[in-house]
Amino acid sequence: MEPLRVAIAGLGTVGLGTLKLLEKNNKLLAERTGRRIFVTAISARDRTKKRDHAIDHLKWFDDPVDMAREADADVIVELIGGERDPAKSICEAALGSGRHVVTANKALMATHGNELSKLAEKNTKILNFEAAIAGGIPIVKALREGLSGNEIKRVYGILNGTCNYILTEMRQQRKSFDEVLQEAQSLGYAEAEPSMDVDGIDAGQKLSLLASLAFGCRINFSGVYTEGIRHISLIDIDYAEELGYRIKLLGSARLTENGLEQRVYPCMVGQSFPIANVEGAYNAVVAIGDSVGDTVFQGLGAGSGPTASAVVADLVDIALERKAPTMGISTNDLRSLPEAPISMHLGAYYVRLMVNDRPGVIADISAVFRDENISIESLIQHGRSVTEAVPVVMKMHECIEDSMQKALSKIHHLDSVIETPTMVRIEDLN
Ligand SMILES: NC(=O)c1ccc[n+]([C@@H]2O[C@H](COP(=O)([O-])OP(=O)(O)OC[C@H]3O[C@@H](n4cnc5c(N)ncnc54)[C@H](OP(=O)(O)O)[C@@H]3O)[C@@H](O)[C@H]2O)c1
């Protein structure tokens, strides 16, 4: 068979990792696909930059969009990143000129995946994006192929390694969010501008792709409800442990009678669930099918090697001419689903209040919850102080989010409550 010729746009962490892996496992890949997979052309921003891998034998393009259109290649691998140009134009130029595309770019797929999938379909080309969700975990393939006999009931997971690392370090090293974030930044685990990670945006982008694959709907990133982890403090992590939970930033999607639920927020999960024990920089995805039940996938969601592993797997599929619609079904058949609003969320809650410990405080708080039809399952107050604020922690029975928000807003205005109440949802994973 003819070799598969590949051009790579972007020679950073993932681009160089992909180049190295293709060279290292060249023989193995040839055995598995029956053809050689080799890189013919490359492009990045700075040609003179020192790279820790030989690239002089490869044809260099200053402009990656020109490369996508003109290179001697069957596949263009987009590893530059970002939702706009040049990433978008590279994919459009490649698909428009009859080349397949592999990308690791969740931002691009979350915002322009619908139109790019359509373009791929129109040109009968493949658009693969395994590395865009949970790095090295083969979850796109699992949902698109391995679980294709199932109606998917729910898909959820730890989709951002930086947040999972921060939450794990806070608990294990007994450090504050700010301390761990700073350390993560100095070690290169977190970006200098961390909001994509810690505010849940990156996880939200990945969740919108998972939801589309799982439920056969159009990608709807703007419909993802997103909350990050900045407000999680060590004290809440400790109370979670005491109550038998662990705090994780989860992305979760399911179909409900109110529409498609797509949510990213920190929540308490029971310590006995596998996801509670996924620690550090690891990612995990749980997909629940009507026939198979729970399936759990765990692995590194970032880094040169794990991400290159997913990119190369996409190339192997192309070399084998294995072709699946980008989002699992034809773009014409992807549904537009209504969004289930977070105000309708039904669940249990953890609430922590910092109060001046005066007689009648608990009665005032209980009255507010009673008026909103919310009942308290348990209450913890360790110690008393007449001079300092003390934490009062409550576990609430299931209620509607809207009622909880109204109650918290009223409680915030009580004289004896001296901080904004902290609320963490308790996630039902059964
Ligand atoms: N890093 C991970 O662990 C990981 C995991 C999963 C998915 N991803 C995704 O993979 C993609 C690449 O990430 P990365 O971490 O490898 O990024 P990176 O290390 O920052 O590398 C980006 C590369 O793109 C090149 N580039 C930037 N702007 C360019 C432009 N205007 N024209 C041409 N080239 C340009 C850079 O060129 P120079 O080298 O010349 O500066 C660099 O080689 C992103 O979509 C990211 O979300 C990354």
Tab-separated table of C-alpha atoms and ligand atoms in Angstrom:
chain	number	residue	atom	x	y	z
A	1	MET	CA	0.000	0.000	0.000
A	2	GLU	CA	1.020	3.612	-0.558
A	3	PRO	CA	2.551	5.290	2.514
A	4	LEU	CA	0.431	7.754	4.489
A	5	ARG	CA	2.003	11.195	4.217
A	6	VAL	CA	1.513	13.547	7.149
A	7	ALA	CA	2.132	17.274	7.617
A	8	ILE	CA	2.248	18.713	11.126
A	9	ALA	CA	1.273	22.297	12.004
A	10	GLY	CA	2.652	23.192	15.437
A	11	LEU	CA	5.852	21.797	16.943
A	12	GLY	CA	5.260	22.413	20.630
A	13	THR	CA	4.538	19.861	23.362
A	14	VAL	CA	2.153	17.774	21.267
A	15	GLY	CA	3.579	18.446	17.792
A	16	LEU	CA	7.111	17.350	18.680
A	17	GLY	CA	5.708	14.469	20.751
A	18	THR	CA	3.796	13.253	17.703
A	19	LEU	CA	6.825	13.572	15.434
A	20	LYS	CA	8.945	11.588	17.893
A	21	LEU	CA	6.339	8.867	18.420
A	22	LEU	CA	5.789	8.399	14.677
A	23	GLU	CA	9.535	7.952	14.220
A	24	LYS	CA	10.078	5.770	17.282
A	25	ASN	CA	7.245	3.322	16.550
A	26	ASN	CA	7.521	3.526	12.780
A	27	LYS	CA	7.998	-0.213	12.288
A	28	LEU	CA	5.198	-1.168	14.657
A	29	LEU	CA	2.814	1.262	12.974
A	30	ALA	CA	3.733	-0.115	9.543
A	31	GLU	CA	2.967	-3.640	10.772
A	32	ARG	CA	-0.368	-2.540	12.194
A	33	THR	CA	-1.518	-0.560	9.189
A	34	GLY	CA	0.243	-2.316	6.344
A	35	ARG	CA	1.744	0.988	5.213
A	36	ARG	CA	4.375	3.439	6.334
A	37	ILE	CA	3.232	6.580	8.116
A	38	PHE	CA	5.741	9.348	7.677
A	39	VAL	CA	5.964	13.113	8.108
A	40	THR	CA	6.693	15.099	4.963
A	41	ALA	CA	6.198	18.702	6.071
A	42	ILE	CA	6.063	20.877	9.184
A	43	SER	CA	5.170	24.403	10.172
A	44	ALA	CA	5.432	26.468	13.353
A	45	ARG	CA	5.770	30.128	14.251
A	46	ASP	CA	9.547	30.414	14.493
A	47	ARG	CA	11.773	28.497	12.118
A	48	THR	CA	14.949	29.401	14.026
A	49	LYS	CA	13.717	28.125	17.396
A	50	LYS	CA	15.868	25.382	18.895
A	51	ARG	CA	13.890	22.131	19.140
A	52	ASP	CA	14.976	18.959	20.903
A	53	HIS	CA	14.429	16.847	17.802
A	54	ALA	CA	15.898	16.878	14.287
A	55	ILE	CA	13.575	18.554	11.789
A	56	ASP	CA	15.951	19.726	9.069
A	57	HIS	CA	15.072	16.828	6.769
A	58	LEU	CA	11.412	17.934	6.681
A	59	LYS	CA	9.961	20.527	4.337
A	60	TRP	CA	9.295	23.726	6.278
A	61	PHE	CA	6.353	26.059	5.611
A	62	ASP	CA	6.307	29.550	7.134
A	63	ASP	CA	2.552	29.655	6.716
A	64	PRO	CA	0.663	26.628	8.106
A	65	VAL	CA	-2.410	27.448	5.987
A	66	ASP	CA	-0.291	27.277	2.821
A	67	MET	CA	1.036	23.956	4.093
A	68	ALA	CA	-2.499	22.653	4.642
A	69	ARG	CA	-3.334	23.475	1.025
A	70	GLU	CA	-0.084	22.641	-0.751
A	71	ALA	CA	1.941	20.078	1.196
A	72	ASP	CA	2.721	16.685	-0.218
A	73	ALA	CA	0.457	15.139	2.421
A	74	ASP	CA	-2.687	13.033	2.828
A	75	VAL	CA	-3.320	14.281	6.365
A	76	ILE	CA	-2.788	17.628	8.067
A	77	VAL	CA	-2.299	17.445	11.817
A	78	GLU	CA	-3.294	20.706	13.503
A	79	LEU	CA	-1.399	21.101	16.796
A	80	ILE	CA	-1.257	24.871	17.161
A	81	GLY	CA	-4.315	25.383	19.335
A	82	GLY	CA	-6.850	28.163	19.822
A	83	GLU	CA	-10.361	28.504	18.483
A	84	ARG	CA	-9.493	31.000	15.769
A	85	ASP	CA	-6.940	31.322	13.011
A	86	PRO	CA	-4.615	29.918	11.992
A	87	ALA	CA	-6.065	26.689	13.492
A	88	LYS	CA	-9.494	27.093	11.891
A	89	SER	CA	-8.147	28.119	8.480
A	90	ILE	CA	-5.691	25.213	8.526
A	91	CYS	CA	-8.527	22.714	8.988
A	92	GLU	CA	-10.700	24.406	6.381
A	93	ALA	CA	-7.850	24.588	3.849
A	94	ALA	CA	-6.919	20.953	4.437
A	95	LEU	CA	-10.465	19.576	4.159
A	96	GLY	CA	-11.234	21.887	1.229
A	97	SER	CA	-8.206	20.623	-0.671
A	98	GLY	CA	-8.965	16.949	-0.135
A	99	ARG	CA	-6.815	16.194	2.908
A	100	HIS	CA	-7.859	14.497	6.123
A	101	VAL	CA	-7.436	16.381	9.391
A	102	VAL	CA	-6.346	15.303	12.855
A	103	THR	CA	-6.492	17.874	15.644
A	104	ALA	CA	-5.983	17.969	19.422
A	105	ASN	CA	-7.726	21.324	19.633
A	106	LYS	CA	-10.731	21.249	22.008
A	107	ALA	CA	-11.244	25.015	21.821
A	108	LEU	CA	-11.571	24.824	18.038
A	109	MET	CA	-13.807	21.753	18.088
A	110	ALA	CA	-16.036	23.140	20.860
A	111	THR	CA	-16.643	26.391	18.994
A	112	HIS	CA	-16.426	25.362	15.316
A	113	GLY	CA	-16.773	21.575	15.424
A	114	ASN	CA	-20.258	21.590	13.878
A	115	GLU	CA	-19.175	23.468	10.751
A	116	LEU	CA	-15.850	21.620	10.458
A	117	SER	CA	-17.604	18.224	10.706
A	118	LYS	CA	-19.970	19.319	7.954
A	119	LEU	CA	-17.070	20.416	5.782
A	120	ALA	CA	-15.325	17.071	6.337
A	121	GLU	CA	-18.501	15.225	5.384
A	122	LYS	CA	-19.050	17.375	2.290
A	123	ASN	CA	-15.518	16.613	1.109
A	124	THR	CA	-15.720	12.934	2.162
A	125	LYS	CA	-12.657	13.415	4.364
A	126	ILE	CA	-11.939	12.332	7.926
A	127	LEU	CA	-11.767	14.790	10.822
A	128	ASN	CA	-10.440	13.053	13.946
A	129	PHE	CA	-9.949	14.664	17.360
A	130	GLU	CA	-9.202	11.939	19.916
A	131	ALA	CA	-6.537	14.025	21.682
A	132	ALA	CA	-8.956	16.911	22.238
A	133	ILE	CA	-10.761	15.114	25.094
A	134	ALA	CA	-8.849	13.749	28.064
A	135	GLY	CA	-5.515	13.498	26.195
A	136	GLY	CA	-4.344	9.898	26.125
A	137	ILE	CA	-7.685	8.307	27.088
A	138	PRO	CA	-9.315	6.795	23.957
A	139	ILE	CA	-12.799	8.041	24.831
A	140	VAL	CA	-13.801	9.314	21.378
A	141	LYS	CA	-13.156	5.885	19.959
A	142	ALA	CA	-14.963	4.256	22.881
A	143	LEU	CA	-18.100	6.364	22.418
A	144	ARG	CA	-18.047	6.350	18.621
A	145	GLU	CA	-17.241	2.659	18.207
A	146	GLY	CA	-16.799	0.483	21.280
A	147	LEU	CA	-20.031	1.596	22.953
A	148	SER	CA	-21.987	2.214	19.745
A	149	GLY	CA	-24.460	-0.577	20.554
A	150	ASN	CA	-25.629	1.305	23.639
A	151	GLU	CA	-27.933	4.139	24.357
A	152	ILE	CA	-25.699	6.297	26.539
A	153	LYS	CA	-27.413	7.277	29.782
A	154	ARG	CA	-24.785	9.574	31.165
A	155	VAL	CA	-21.196	10.571	30.607
A	156	TYR	CA	-19.135	12.288	33.269
A	157	GLY	CA	-15.557	12.682	34.300
A	158	ILE	CA	-12.530	14.496	35.555
A	159	LEU	CA	-11.612	16.367	32.408
A	160	ASN	CA	-8.983	18.814	33.623
A	161	GLY	CA	-5.734	17.491	35.080
A	162	THR	CA	-4.643	20.879	36.449
A	163	CYS	CA	-7.754	21.194	38.630
A	164	ASN	CA	-7.514	17.596	39.762
A	165	TYR	CA	-3.850	18.130	40.647
A	166	ILE	CA	-4.698	21.289	42.633
A	167	LEU	CA	-7.556	19.642	44.549
A	168	THR	CA	-5.431	16.572	45.284
A	169	GLU	CA	-2.467	18.625	46.509
A	170	MET	CA	-4.703	20.812	48.670
A	171	ARG	CA	-6.055	17.728	50.413
A	172	GLN	CA	-2.833	15.732	50.680
A	173	GLN	CA	-0.386	18.573	51.445
A	174	ARG	CA	-2.876	20.651	53.476
A	175	LYS	CA	-2.301	23.768	51.409
A	176	SER	CA	-4.560	26.567	50.184
A	177	PHE	CA	-5.774	26.924	46.599
A	178	ASP	CA	-3.484	29.940	46.018
A	179	GLU	CA	-0.411	28.155	47.381
A	180	VAL	CA	-0.939	25.058	45.232
A	181	LEU	CA	-1.758	27.106	42.140
A	182	GLN	CA	1.493	29.062	42.519
A	183	GLU	CA	3.493	25.860	42.929
A	184	ALA	CA	1.750	24.295	39.929
A	185	GLN	CA	2.608	27.373	37.864
A	186	SER	CA	6.277	27.257	38.857
A	187	LEU	CA	6.430	23.533	37.999
A	188	GLY	CA	4.789	24.168	34.620
A	189	TYR	CA	1.631	22.180	35.490
A	190	ALA	CA	-0.552	25.285	35.302
A	191	GLU	CA	-0.531	28.199	32.867
A	192	ALA	CA	0.547	31.678	34.011
A	193	GLU	CA	-2.998	32.723	33.083
A	194	PRO	CA	-4.867	29.821	34.693
A	195	SER	CA	-8.497	30.741	34.075
A	196	MET	CA	-9.081	28.282	31.200
A	197	ASP	CA	-8.297	25.512	33.656
A	198	VAL	CA	-9.367	26.698	37.112
A	199	ASP	CA	-12.587	28.366	35.944
A	200	GLY	CA	-13.715	25.157	34.251
A	201	ILE	CA	-13.672	26.447	30.647
A	202	ASP	CA	-11.292	23.782	29.315
A	203	ALA	CA	-13.380	21.041	30.970
A	204	GLY	CA	-16.524	22.629	29.523
A	205	GLN	CA	-15.100	22.514	25.995
A	206	LYS	CA	-14.315	18.813	26.378
A	207	LEU	CA	-17.717	18.105	27.926
A	208	SER	CA	-19.538	19.686	24.968
A	209	LEU	CA	-17.695	17.257	22.660
A	210	LEU	CA	-18.432	14.266	24.897
A	211	ALA	CA	-22.128	15.211	25.016
A	212	SER	CA	-22.335	15.455	21.239
A	213	LEU	CA	-20.725	12.022	20.816
A	214	ALA	CA	-22.811	10.436	23.572
A	215	PHE	CA	-26.215	11.850	22.679
A	216	GLY	CA	-25.984	12.418	18.928
A	217	CYS	CA	-26.538	16.157	19.253
A	218	ARG	CA	-24.885	19.250	17.826
A	219	ILE	CA	-21.932	20.537	19.832
A	220	ASN	CA	-23.301	23.238	22.149
A	221	PHE	CA	-20.427	24.665	24.175
A	222	SER	CA	-22.336	27.843	25.066
A	223	GLY	CA	-24.950	25.604	26.710
A	224	VAL	CA	-22.466	24.212	29.252
A	225	TYR	CA	-23.015	25.525	32.793
A	226	THR	CA	-19.521	26.198	34.161
A	227	GLU	CA	-18.207	26.836	37.653
A	228	GLY	CA	-14.526	26.605	38.602
A	229	ILE	CA	-12.640	25.688	41.764
A	230	ARG	CA	-11.348	29.060	43.020
A	231	HIS	CA	-13.873	29.154	45.892
A	232	ILE	CA	-12.977	25.699	47.228
A	233	SER	CA	-11.046	25.963	50.472
A	234	LEU	CA	-9.189	23.482	52.610
A	235	ILE	CA	-11.881	23.620	55.265
A	236	ASP	CA	-14.480	22.361	52.736
A	237	ILE	CA	-12.123	19.612	51.607
A	238	ASP	CA	-11.787	18.517	55.257
A	239	TYR	CA	-15.544	18.563	55.878
A	240	ALA	CA	-16.075	16.589	52.663
A	241	GLU	CA	-13.752	13.884	54.025
A	242	GLU	CA	-15.594	13.882	57.338
A	243	LEU	CA	-18.906	13.405	55.522
A	244	GLY	CA	-17.520	10.551	53.371
A	245	TYR	CA	-17.008	12.555	50.175
A	246	ARG	CA	-14.185	13.946	48.074
A	247	ILE	CA	-14.333	17.204	46.128
A	248	LYS	CA	-13.696	16.844	42.384
A	249	LEU	CA	-14.214	19.146	39.422
A	250	LEU	CA	-16.609	17.013	37.373
A	251	GLY	CA	-18.002	17.513	33.916
A	252	SER	CA	-21.281	15.685	33.491
A	253	ALA	CA	-23.801	15.370	30.663
A	254	ARG	CA	-27.120	13.542	30.451
A	255	LEU	CA	-30.522	13.799	28.862
A	256	THR	CA	-33.272	14.819	31.255
A	257	GLU	CA	-36.941	15.678	30.831
A	258	ASN	CA	-35.845	19.345	30.920
A	259	GLY	CA	-33.390	18.881	28.052
A	260	LEU	CA	-29.658	18.258	27.729
A	261	GLU	CA	-27.796	18.789	30.982
A	262	GLN	CA	-24.143	19.829	30.473
A	263	ARG	CA	-22.460	20.881	33.686
A	264	VAL	CA	-18.974	21.508	34.978
A	265	TYR	CA	-18.649	22.284	38.681
A	266	PRO	CA	-16.740	21.179	41.752
A	267	CYS	CA	-18.853	18.685	43.647
A	268	MET	CA	-18.709	16.112	46.406
A	269	VAL	CA	-18.583	12.511	45.243
A	270	GLY	CA	-18.836	9.457	47.501
A	271	GLN	CA	-15.369	8.142	48.394
A	272	SER	CA	-16.251	4.628	47.224
A	273	PHE	CA	-16.778	5.671	43.578
A	274	PRO	CA	-13.782	5.049	41.290
A	275	ILE	CA	-13.786	8.693	40.198
A	276	ALA	CA	-13.202	9.841	43.813
A	277	ASN	CA	-9.872	8.037	43.776
A	278	VAL	CA	-8.542	9.462	40.532
A	279	GLU	CA	-5.781	11.667	41.856
A	280	GLY	CA	-3.211	14.219	40.726
A	281	ALA	CA	-2.946	15.035	37.037
A	282	TYR	CA	-4.990	12.000	35.979
A	283	ASN	CA	-8.231	12.291	34.040
A	284	ALA	CA	-11.080	9.810	34.027
A	285	VAL	CA	-14.279	9.420	32.050
A	286	VAL	CA	-17.250	7.273	33.023
A	287	ALA	CA	-19.706	6.392	30.266
A	288	ILE	CA	-22.886	4.583	31.263
A	289	GLY	CA	-24.631	2.568	28.561
A	290	ASP	CA	-28.035	0.889	28.718
A	291	SER	CA	-26.522	-2.496	27.930
A	292	VAL	CA	-22.971	-2.335	29.237
A	293	GLY	CA	-23.592	-0.394	32.472
A	294	ASP	CA	-20.743	1.712	33.851
A	295	THR	CA	-17.464	1.843	31.946
A	296	VAL	CA	-14.517	3.702	33.465
A	297	PHE	CA	-11.581	5.055	31.475
A	298	GLN	CA	-8.597	6.536	33.253
A	299	GLY	CA	-5.275	7.948	32.123
A	300	LEU	CA	-3.165	11.040	31.671
A	301	GLY	CA	-5.125	13.829	30.064
A	302	ALA	CA	-2.141	15.928	29.022
A	303	GLY	CA	1.571	15.874	28.310
A	304	SER	CA	3.612	15.166	25.246
A	305	GLY	CA	3.523	11.349	25.308
A	306	PRO	CA	-0.135	10.742	26.253
A	307	THR	CA	-1.452	13.341	23.826
A	308	ALA	CA	0.780	12.147	20.982
A	309	SER	CA	-0.539	8.627	21.640
A	310	ALA	CA	-4.067	9.831	20.805
A	311	VAL	CA	-2.941	11.808	17.739
A	312	VAL	CA	-1.087	8.782	16.359
A	313	ALA	CA	-4.111	6.537	16.989
A	314	ASP	CA	-6.159	8.919	14.820
A	315	LEU	CA	-3.502	8.640	12.105
A	316	VAL	CA	-3.600	4.845	12.329
A	317	ASP	CA	-7.364	4.930	11.731
A	318	ILE	CA	-6.824	7.055	8.647
A	319	ALA	CA	-4.035	4.762	7.419
A	320	LEU	CA	-6.443	1.843	7.776
A	321	GLU	CA	-9.171	3.863	6.053
A	322	ARG	CA	-11.411	3.371	9.068
A	323	LYS	CA	-13.954	6.039	8.663
A	324	ALA	CA	-16.565	7.154	11.191
A	325	PRO	CA	-18.593	10.377	11.054
A	326	THR	CA	-16.780	13.004	13.134
A	327	MET	CA	-19.399	13.123	15.915
A	328	GLY	CA	-20.517	9.511	15.511
A	329	ILE	CA	-23.481	10.146	13.195
A	330	SER	CA	-23.994	12.162	10.047
A	331	THR	CA	-24.101	15.919	10.700
A	332	ASN	CA	-27.603	16.102	9.148
A	333	ASP	CA	-28.854	13.709	11.827
A	334	LEU	CA	-27.304	15.503	14.810
A	335	ARG	CA	-30.119	16.837	16.989
A	336	SER	CA	-30.480	20.317	18.439
A	337	LEU	CA	-31.483	19.709	22.032
A	338	PRO	CA	-32.959	22.201	24.509
A	339	GLU	CA	-30.691	23.103	27.420
A	340	ALA	CA	-31.697	21.955	30.901
A	341	PRO	CA	-31.199	25.088	33.038
A	342	ILE	CA	-29.075	24.822	36.184
A	343	SER	CA	-31.950	26.476	38.115
A	344	MET	CA	-33.871	23.186	37.669
A	345	HIS	CA	-31.015	21.038	39.015
A	346	LEU	CA	-32.283	18.589	41.615
A	347	GLY	CA	-29.741	17.344	44.109
A	348	ALA	CA	-28.342	17.290	47.620
A	349	TYR	CA	-26.104	20.111	48.833
A	350	TYR	CA	-23.313	20.871	51.254
A	351	VAL	CA	-23.539	24.338	52.773
A	352	ARG	CA	-20.952	26.005	55.014
A	353	LEU	CA	-21.722	29.237	56.827
A	354	MET	CA	-19.369	31.301	58.947
A	355	VAL	CA	-21.471	32.637	61.804
A	356	ASN	CA	-21.229	34.641	64.993
A	357	ASP	CA	-22.270	32.065	67.497
A	358	ARG	CA	-25.184	33.878	69.142
A	359	PRO	CA	-28.345	32.273	70.554
A	360	GLY	CA	-31.003	31.826	67.869
A	361	VAL	CA	-28.595	31.771	64.877
A	362	ILE	CA	-29.363	28.192	63.902
A	363	ALA	CA	-33.101	28.828	64.335
A	364	ASP	CA	-32.902	31.817	61.926
A	365	ILE	CA	-31.006	29.781	59.338
A	366	SER	CA	-33.371	26.814	59.661
A	367	ALA	CA	-36.367	29.125	59.197
A	368	VAL	CA	-35.000	30.369	55.865
A	369	PHE	CA	-34.487	26.832	54.594
A	370	ARG	CA	-37.947	25.818	55.852
A	371	ASP	CA	-39.519	28.740	53.944
A	372	GLU	CA	-37.834	27.507	50.753
A	373	ASN	CA	-39.010	23.958	51.410
A	374	ILE	CA	-35.487	22.641	51.987
A	375	SER	CA	-34.789	20.208	54.782
A	376	ILE	CA	-31.514	19.754	56.619
A	377	GLU	CA	-30.207	16.193	56.692
A	378	SER	CA	-27.385	16.799	59.169
A	379	LEU	CA	-25.584	19.681	60.848
A	380	ILE	CA	-22.013	19.888	62.119
A	381	GLN	CA	-20.673	22.558	64.404
A	382	HIS	CA	-17.286	21.793	65.936
A	383	GLY	CA	-16.412	24.021	68.881
A	384	ARG	CA	-17.816	27.349	69.983
A	385	SER	CA	-16.393	30.836	70.162
A	386	VAL	CA	-17.901	34.051	71.383
A	387	THR	CA	-15.143	36.153	69.811
A	388	GLU	CA	-14.572	34.494	66.414
A	389	ALA	CA	-16.794	33.291	63.593
A	390	VAL	CA	-17.351	29.539	63.629
A	391	PRO	CA	-18.208	27.265	60.724
A	392	VAL	CA	-21.633	25.672	60.625
A	393	VAL	CA	-21.845	22.904	58.060
A	394	MET	CA	-25.088	21.453	56.797
A	395	LYS	CA	-25.881	18.591	54.499
A	396	MET	CA	-29.190	19.283	52.803
A	397	HIS	CA	-31.676	16.800	51.423
A	398	GLU	CA	-32.429	16.941	47.696
A	399	CYS	CA	-33.955	20.202	46.569
A	400	ILE	CA	-34.218	22.363	43.456
A	401	GLU	CA	-31.242	24.648	42.774
A	402	ASP	CA	-33.447	27.680	42.398
A	403	SER	CA	-34.761	27.255	45.962
A	404	MET	CA	-31.242	26.689	47.290
A	405	GLN	CA	-29.964	29.876	45.624
A	406	LYS	CA	-32.881	31.892	47.038
A	407	ALA	CA	-32.260	30.498	50.530
A	408	LEU	CA	-28.520	31.229	50.370
A	409	SER	CA	-29.150	34.768	49.248
A	410	LYS	CA	-31.492	35.361	52.232
A	411	ILE	CA	-29.069	33.675	54.648
A	412	HIS	CA	-26.230	35.878	53.402
A	413	HIS	CA	-28.192	38.887	54.634
A	414	LEU	CA	-28.690	37.566	58.173
A	415	ASP	CA	-26.721	39.683	60.697
A	416	SER	CA	-25.005	36.708	62.274
A	417	VAL	CA	-23.737	35.272	58.952
A	418	ILE	CA	-20.483	37.022	58.200
A	419	GLU	CA	-19.229	35.525	54.926
A	420	THR	CA	-20.779	34.604	51.609
A	421	PRO	CA	-22.159	31.092	52.164
A	422	THR	CA	-20.173	28.287	50.532
A	423	MET	CA	-22.276	25.771	48.647
A	424	VAL	CA	-20.984	22.585	47.011
A	425	ARG	CA	-23.344	20.225	45.190
A	426	ILE	CA	-23.343	16.599	46.288
A	427	GLU	CA	-23.341	14.537	43.110
A	428	ASP	CA	-25.484	11.440	42.831
A	429	LEU	CA	-23.448	8.978	40.763
A	430	ASN	CA	-25.756	5.984	41.255
B	1	LIG	N1	-0.068	20.106	25.913
B	1	LIG	C1	-0.931	19.138	26.202
B	1	LIG	O1	-0.690	18.331	27.105
B	1	LIG	C2	-2.196	19.003	25.421
B	1	LIG	C3	-3.117	17.994	25.764
B	1	LIG	C4	-4.278	17.823	25.009
B	1	LIG	C5	-4.526	18.677	23.956
B	1	LIG	N2	-3.637	19.678	23.662
B	1	LIG	C6	-3.927	20.557	22.531
B	1	LIG	O2	-2.899	20.407	21.560
B	1	LIG	C7	-2.714	21.632	20.867
B	1	LIG	C8	-1.238	22.028	20.942
B	1	LIG	O3	-0.887	22.200	22.290
B	1	LIG	P1	0.650	22.304	22.776
B	1	LIG	O4	0.613	22.150	24.249
B	1	LIG	O5	1.502	21.396	21.972
B	1	LIG	O6	0.970	23.831	22.419
B	1	LIG	P2	2.402	24.539	22.434
B	1	LIG	O7	3.405	23.709	23.144
B	1	LIG	O8	2.164	25.926	22.896
B	1	LIG	O9	2.799	24.557	20.884
B	1	LIG	C9	2.134	25.331	19.958
B	1	LIG	C10	2.865	25.260	18.634
B	1	LIG	O10	2.137	26.027	17.687
B	1	LIG	C11	3.019	26.927	17.024
B	1	LIG	N3	2.281	28.139	16.694
B	1	LIG	C12	1.667	28.990	17.545
B	1	LIG	N4	1.077	29.990	16.848
B	1	LIG	C13	1.357	29.766	15.548
B	1	LIG	C14	1.042	30.447	14.347
B	1	LIG	N5	0.335	31.579	14.361
B	1	LIG	N6	1.479	29.924	13.185
B	1	LIG	C15	2.213	28.782	13.167
B	1	LIG	N7	2.533	28.085	14.279
B	1	LIG	C16	2.116	28.589	15.441
B	1	LIG	C17	4.136	27.191	17.994
B	1	LIG	O11	5.289	27.573	17.227
B	1	LIG	P3	6.742	27.869	17.891
B	1	LIG	O12	7.176	26.554	18.492
B	1	LIG	O13	7.573	28.273	16.753
B	1	LIG	O14	6.528	28.927	18.918
B	1	LIG	C18	4.281	25.830	18.677
B	1	LIG	O15	5.145	25.004	17.943
B	1	LIG	C19	-3.687	22.630	21.509
B	1	LIG	O16	-4.875	22.661	20.788
B	1	LIG	C20	-3.934	22.023	22.886
B	1	LIG	O17	-5.190	22.402	23.440
B	1	LIG	C21	-2.496	19.852	24.371
